[in-house]
Tab-separated table of C-alpha atoms and ligand atoms in Angstrom:
chain	number	residue	atom	x	y	z
A	1296	MET	CA	-6.511	5.687	7.638
A	1297	GLN	CA	-6.294	8.616	4.893
A	1298	ILE	CA	-3.179	9.524	2.873
A	1299	THR	CA	-3.000	12.734	0.995
A	1300	VAL	CA	0.117	13.201	-1.241
A	1301	LEU	CA	1.017	16.852	-2.439
A	1302	THR	CA	3.218	16.494	-5.305
A	1303	LEU	CA	4.387	17.760	-8.774
A	1304	PHE	CA	4.062	14.130	-9.887
A	1305	PRO	CA	0.867	12.476	-8.875
A	1306	GLU	CA	1.226	9.887	-11.697
A	1307	TYR	CA	4.478	8.566	-9.695
A	1308	PHE	CA	2.013	6.932	-7.127
A	1309	ASP	CA	-0.278	5.302	-9.839
A	1310	SER	CA	1.183	1.756	-10.143
A	1311	PRO	CA	2.506	1.476	-6.652
A	1312	MET	CA	-0.864	2.442	-4.807
A	1313	ALA	CA	-2.723	-0.275	-7.136
A	1314	ALA	CA	-0.356	-3.081	-6.418
A	1315	SER	CA	-0.056	-5.765	-3.805
A	1316	LEU	CA	-0.941	-5.010	-0.301
A	1317	LEU	CA	-1.313	-1.275	-0.566
A	1318	GLY	CA	-3.573	-1.783	-3.661
A	1319	LYS	CA	-5.772	-4.112	-1.593
A	1320	ALA	CA	-5.827	-1.534	1.248
A	1321	VAL	CA	-7.076	1.056	-1.026
A	1322	GLU	CA	-9.681	-1.236	-2.598
A	1323	ASN	CA	-10.845	-2.434	0.893
A	1324	GLU	CA	-11.056	0.887	2.086
A	1325	ARG	CA	-8.356	0.515	5.055
A	1326	VAL	CA	-6.681	3.291	3.429
A	1327	GLY	CA	-7.868	6.062	1.767
A	1328	PHE	CA	-5.458	7.727	-1.136
A	1329	ARG	CA	-5.461	10.895	-2.833
A	1330	THR	CA	-2.690	13.272	-4.480
A	1331	VAL	CA	-3.088	16.862	-4.855
A	1332	GLN	CA	-1.173	18.526	-7.763
A	1333	ILE	CA	1.284	21.423	-6.331
A	1334	ARG	CA	1.373	23.104	-9.706
A	1335	ASP	CA	-2.373	24.029	-9.263
A	1336	PHE	CA	-1.696	26.239	-6.642
A	1337	ALA	CA	0.804	28.245	-8.803
A	1338	HIS	CA	0.429	32.176	-9.285
A	1339	ASP	CA	1.179	32.843	-12.612
A	1340	LYS	CA	0.042	31.611	-16.123
A	1341	HIS	CA	3.193	29.615	-16.668
A	1342	ARG	CA	2.259	27.812	-13.462
A	1343	THR	CA	5.674	28.618	-11.812
A	1344	VAL	CA	6.505	26.542	-8.877
A	1345	ASP	CA	10.285	27.389	-8.434
A	1346	ASP	CA	12.756	30.147	-8.312
A	1347	THR	CA	16.323	30.914	-8.216
A	1348	PRO	CA	17.616	30.978	-4.593
A	1349	PHE	CA	18.454	34.486	-2.692
A	1350	GLY	CA	22.095	34.599	-2.121
A	1351	GLY	CA	22.824	33.002	-5.321
A	1352	GLY	CA	23.971	29.342	-5.990
A	1353	SER	CA	22.962	26.838	-8.372
A	1354	GLY	CA	19.788	25.084	-8.888
A	1355	MET	CA	16.043	26.350	-8.351
A	1356	VAL	CA	14.043	26.459	-4.849
A	1357	MET	CA	10.322	25.744	-4.642
A	1358	LYS	CA	8.604	28.878	-3.908
A	1359	PRO	CA	6.809	28.901	-0.553
A	1360	GLU	CA	3.237	30.054	-1.901
A	1361	PRO	CA	2.149	27.163	-3.922
A	1362	LEU	CA	3.207	24.796	-1.030
A	1363	VAL	CA	1.410	26.408	1.574
A	1364	GLU	CA	-1.631	26.826	-0.229
A	1365	ALA	CA	-1.336	23.103	-1.320
A	1366	LEU	CA	-1.468	22.287	2.404
A	1367	GLU	CA	-4.222	24.683	3.188
A	1368	SER	CA	-6.258	22.990	0.638
A	1369	VAL	CA	-6.470	19.822	2.582
A	1370	PRO	CA	-9.210	20.298	5.524
A	1371	PRO	CA	-7.547	19.878	8.784
A	1372	ARG	CA	-8.770	17.097	11.078
A	1373	GLU	CA	-7.957	15.530	14.314
A	1374	GLY	CA	-5.033	13.236	14.409
A	1375	GLN	CA	-3.850	14.506	11.056
A	1376	VAL	CA	-0.009	14.760	10.612
A	1377	ARG	CA	1.623	17.037	7.821
A	1378	ILE	CA	4.977	15.495	6.794
A	1379	LEU	CA	7.530	17.209	4.795
A	1380	LEU	CA	10.037	14.975	3.070
A	1381	THR	CA	13.727	15.993	3.395
A	1382	PRO	CA	17.181	14.706	3.773
A	1383	ARG	CA	17.266	17.328	6.707
A	1384	GLY	CA	14.450	15.536	8.517
A	1385	GLU	CA	14.521	13.044	11.538
A	1386	ARG	CA	15.264	9.653	10.453
A	1387	LEU	CA	12.504	7.213	9.616
A	1388	THR	CA	12.698	4.183	11.953
A	1389	GLN	CA	10.047	1.715	13.080
A	1390	PRO	CA	9.080	3.418	16.116
A	1391	LEU	CA	8.451	6.385	14.218
A	1392	VAL	CA	6.373	4.286	11.560
A	1393	ARG	CA	4.379	2.749	14.386
A	1394	GLU	CA	3.825	6.262	15.739
A	1395	LEU	CA	2.658	7.595	12.303
A	1396	ALA	CA	0.428	4.211	12.026
A	1397	GLU	CA	-1.762	5.804	14.726
A	1398	SER	CA	-2.636	8.715	12.656
A	1399	SER	CA	-6.046	9.666	11.034
A	1400	GLU	CA	-4.468	11.101	8.060
A	1401	LEU	CA	-0.914	11.497	6.941
A	1402	VAL	CA	-0.467	14.395	4.579
A	1403	PHE	CA	2.844	14.259	2.710
A	1404	LEU	CA	4.659	17.431	1.019
A	1405	CYS	CA	6.928	16.140	-1.362
A	1406	GLY	CA	9.706	18.510	-2.717
A	1407	ARG	CA	11.626	18.635	-5.952
A	1408	TYR	CA	14.863	20.379	-7.467
A	1409	GLU	CA	17.315	21.601	-4.993
A	1410	GLY	CA	14.797	22.110	-2.141
A	1411	PHE	CA	12.056	24.498	-0.833
A	1412	ASP	CA	11.820	27.703	0.718
A	1413	GLU	CA	12.800	26.971	4.503
A	1414	ARG	CA	9.450	29.269	5.641
A	1415	VAL	CA	7.286	26.197	4.563
A	1416	THR	CA	8.593	24.186	7.241
A	1417	GLU	CA	6.495	26.181	9.776
A	1418	TRP	CA	3.328	24.489	8.121
A	1419	VAL	CA	4.287	20.889	8.858
A	1420	ASP	CA	4.184	18.882	11.808
A	1421	ARG	CA	7.347	17.045	11.172
A	1422	GLU	CA	10.306	16.538	8.855
A	1423	ILE	CA	11.245	13.134	8.082
A	1424	SER	CA	14.175	11.476	5.998
A	1425	ILE	CA	14.128	8.041	5.105
A	1426	GLY	CA	18.072	7.766	5.169
A	1427	ASP	CA	21.642	9.627	4.682
A	1428	PHE	CA	21.282	10.145	0.924
A	1429	VAL	CA	19.523	12.461	-1.321
A	1430	LEU	CA	16.820	11.823	-3.736
A	1431	SER	CA	15.670	14.044	-6.290
A	1432	GLY	CA	12.211	14.300	-4.898
A	1433	GLY	CA	10.534	13.193	-1.930
A	1434	GLU	CA	7.925	10.956	-3.726
A	1435	PRO	CA	10.052	8.026	-3.467
A	1436	ALA	CA	10.118	8.876	0.381
A	1437	ALA	CA	6.680	9.187	0.853
A	1438	LEU	CA	5.821	5.934	-1.016
A	1439	MET	CA	8.420	4.101	1.696
A	1440	ILE	CA	6.499	5.617	4.437
A	1441	ILE	CA	3.074	4.943	2.975
A	1442	GLU	CA	4.357	1.347	2.493
A	1443	ALA	CA	5.832	0.859	6.195
A	1444	VAL	CA	3.027	2.594	7.561
A	1445	ALA	CA	-0.182	1.028	5.712
A	1446	ARG	CA	0.760	-2.462	6.583
A	1447	LEU	CA	0.303	-1.434	10.466
A	1448	VAL	CA	-3.118	-0.194	9.894
A	1449	PRO	CA	-5.387	-2.664	11.524
A	1450	GLY	CA	-7.113	-5.170	8.618
A	1451	VAL	CA	-4.410	-4.402	6.071
A	1452	MET	CA	-2.044	-7.401	6.707
A	1453	GLY	CA	-3.349	-10.821	6.511
A	1454	ASN	CA	-1.611	-12.488	9.435
A	1455	ALA	CA	-1.923	-10.351	12.204
A	1456	GLU	CA	1.256	-11.994	13.627
A	1457	SER	CA	3.752	-11.142	11.086
A	1458	GLY	CA	4.233	-7.386	12.183
A	1459	VAL	CA	5.353	-8.610	15.663
A	1460	ASP	CA	7.948	-11.088	14.987
A	1461	GLU	CA	9.710	-9.057	12.087
A	1462	SER	CA	12.954	-7.050	11.765
A	1463	PHE	CA	12.841	-4.221	14.536
A	1464	GLY	CA	9.924	-5.715	16.365
A	1465	GLU	CA	12.093	-5.717	19.612
A	1466	GLY	CA	15.034	-3.433	18.388
A	1467	LEU	CA	16.676	-6.582	16.527
A	1468	LEU	CA	16.910	-7.810	13.040
A	1469	GLU	CA	15.011	-10.863	12.192
A	1470	TYR	CA	16.173	-14.300	12.223
A	1471	PRO	CA	16.599	-16.070	8.814
A	1472	GLN	CA	13.401	-17.713	7.217
A	1473	TYR	CA	13.454	-20.886	5.253
A	1474	THR	CA	10.876	-22.994	3.201
A	1475	ARG	CA	10.789	-26.311	1.241
A	1476	PRO	CA	12.884	-27.858	-0.224
A	1477	ALA	CA	14.792	-28.906	2.936
A	1478	GLU	CA	18.063	-29.024	0.882
A	1479	PHE	CA	18.685	-26.671	-2.192
A	1480	ARG	CA	21.596	-27.055	-4.489
A	1481	GLY	CA	23.289	-28.765	-1.634
A	1482	ARG	CA	22.491	-25.920	1.161
A	1483	LYS	CA	20.467	-27.604	4.287
A	1484	VAL	CA	18.122	-25.980	6.228
A	1485	PRO	CA	19.204	-25.674	9.923
A	1486	ASP	CA	18.362	-28.977	11.612
A	1487	VAL	CA	16.473	-27.408	14.314
A	1488	LEU	CA	13.904	-25.778	12.289
A	1489	LEU	CA	12.920	-29.300	11.164
A	1490	SER	CA	13.051	-30.933	14.506
A	1491	GLY	CA	9.278	-30.057	15.416
A	1492	HIS	CA	10.850	-28.672	18.933
A	1493	HIS	CA	9.023	-25.431	19.406
A	1494	ALA	CA	11.319	-24.193	22.389
A	1495	ALA	CA	14.289	-24.735	20.492
A	1496	VAL	CA	13.188	-23.332	17.373
A	1497	ARG	CA	12.256	-20.138	19.461
A	1498	ARG	CA	15.565	-20.208	21.021
A	1499	TRP	CA	17.594	-20.543	17.540
A	1500	ARG	CA	15.659	-17.833	16.109
A	1501	ARG	CA	16.230	-15.552	19.169
A	1502	GLN	CA	20.239	-16.307	18.953
A	1503	GLN	CA	20.189	-15.813	15.158
A	1504	SER	CA	18.330	-12.310	15.632
A	1505	VAL	CA	20.684	-11.110	18.432
A	1506	VAL	CA	23.833	-12.456	17.093
A	1507	THR	CA	22.752	-11.073	13.318
A	1508	THR	CA	22.187	-7.651	14.800
A	1509	TRP	CA	25.627	-7.591	16.700
A	1510	ARG	CA	27.215	-8.615	13.316
A	1511	ARG	CA	25.527	-6.363	11.251
A	1512	ARG	CA	23.929	-3.462	13.235
A	1513	PRO	CA	25.638	-3.002	16.496
A	1514	ASP	CA	24.224	0.461	16.730
A	1515	LEU	CA	20.597	-1.276	17.216
A	1516	LEU	CA	21.890	-3.389	20.442
A	1517	ALA	CA	21.929	-0.159	22.272
A	1518	GLN	CA	18.417	0.208	22.529
A	1519	ALA	CA	17.432	-3.574	22.596
A	1520	ALA	CA	16.656	-5.389	25.904
A	1521	LEU	CA	19.150	-8.235	26.049
A	1522	THR	CA	18.902	-11.234	28.545
A	1523	PRO	CA	22.152	-12.928	30.058
A	1524	GLU	CA	21.755	-15.921	27.284
A	1525	ASP	CA	21.717	-13.010	24.240
A	1526	GLN	CA	24.835	-11.682	26.043
A	1527	TYR	CA	26.313	-15.109	26.119
A	1528	TRP	CA	25.772	-15.219	22.391
A	1529	ILE	CA	27.369	-12.098	21.437
A	1530	ASP	CA	30.170	-13.163	23.464
A	1531	GLU	CA	30.535	-16.570	22.019
A	1532	ALA	CA	30.283	-15.073	18.511
A	1533	ALA	CA	32.826	-12.319	19.384
A	1534	ALA	CA	35.168	-15.076	20.748
A	1535	ALA	CA	34.670	-17.396	17.783
A	1536	GLU	CA	35.647	-14.270	15.242
A	1537	SER	CA	38.567	-13.594	17.521
A	1538	GLY	CA	39.390	-17.251	17.570
A	1539	GLN	CA	38.883	-17.582	21.374
A	1540	SER	CA	35.970	-19.573	23.061
A	1541	ALA	CA	33.627	-17.834	25.441
A	1542	GLY	CA	34.017	-18.482	28.828
A	1543	GLY	CA	31.508	-19.372	31.781
A	1544	ARG	CA	27.908	-20.909	31.699
A	1545	SER	CA	27.177	-22.614	28.380
A	1546	PHE	CA	24.061	-21.422	26.397
A	1547	GLY	CA	25.267	-22.995	23.163
A	1548	ILE	CA	22.965	-23.754	20.600
A	1549	LYS	CA	24.370	-25.997	17.563
A	1550	ASP	CA	22.750	-24.987	14.191
B	266	ADE	N1	14.171	14.195	-0.461
B	266	ADE	C1	15.318	14.019	-1.109
B	266	ADE	N2	16.247	13.176	-0.322
B	266	ADE	C2	15.313	12.830	0.335
B	266	ADE	C3	15.426	11.797	1.675
B	266	ADE	N3	16.856	11.084	1.876
B	266	ADE	N4	14.723	11.715	2.357
B	266	ADE	C4	13.190	12.387	2.553
B	266	ADE	N5	12.964	13.087	1.336
B	266	ADE	C5	14.079	13.328	0.834
């Protein structure tokens, strides 16, 4: 996959794109990475890229010419997706990350200042937000998407399985993980994980995923395919919180 970032701050990406998994992906040429300096497409000798907003108001707005010309400097190719980072965009989710991972090239357009001229949106394929908060520029948002997408590119992650079992894999948060020592400052690892009983471990992990998602992110449950046993665990957790016990058939797991 090729990644191209149009930005006023190319140096922002220097360390993150050289470190850890991303660094290796670039080194192994699973991911190609380059930046384009938007300011190189300014029209005046001061290399101006912003101006005051029509209609008044505080702050500056990025001018359309340098942004669109920077976009046009990237050769089009099949499977290319041009993305504008903006808090007004569609929310980034793991299904969207998986969709973007199928692209041949992601081109990120990073805005700065108070925003950009709205006409620029006609030159991109998607507008994406990484969450309901405002950053002072699109660079951290682009980096987050790159980080989430690159690990799904074939050959980037060492362990092929670790992309499947994780949080949001099935629309649920991930179960908790433990490693040695089995007891740390009086806190013990749940017995089931030491039992060597694979089916029991799988079941306990599913229960943990379901109940943690119910507790922390109930909004995700609407999209998840829940089994009757999953629903029992939720009812049981809800009953425990309200001081009652779950009725009906017992699926209970001790932890
Ligand atoms: N630029 C500023 N805030 C942003 C956000 N939340 N997501 C994407 N791009 C942004």
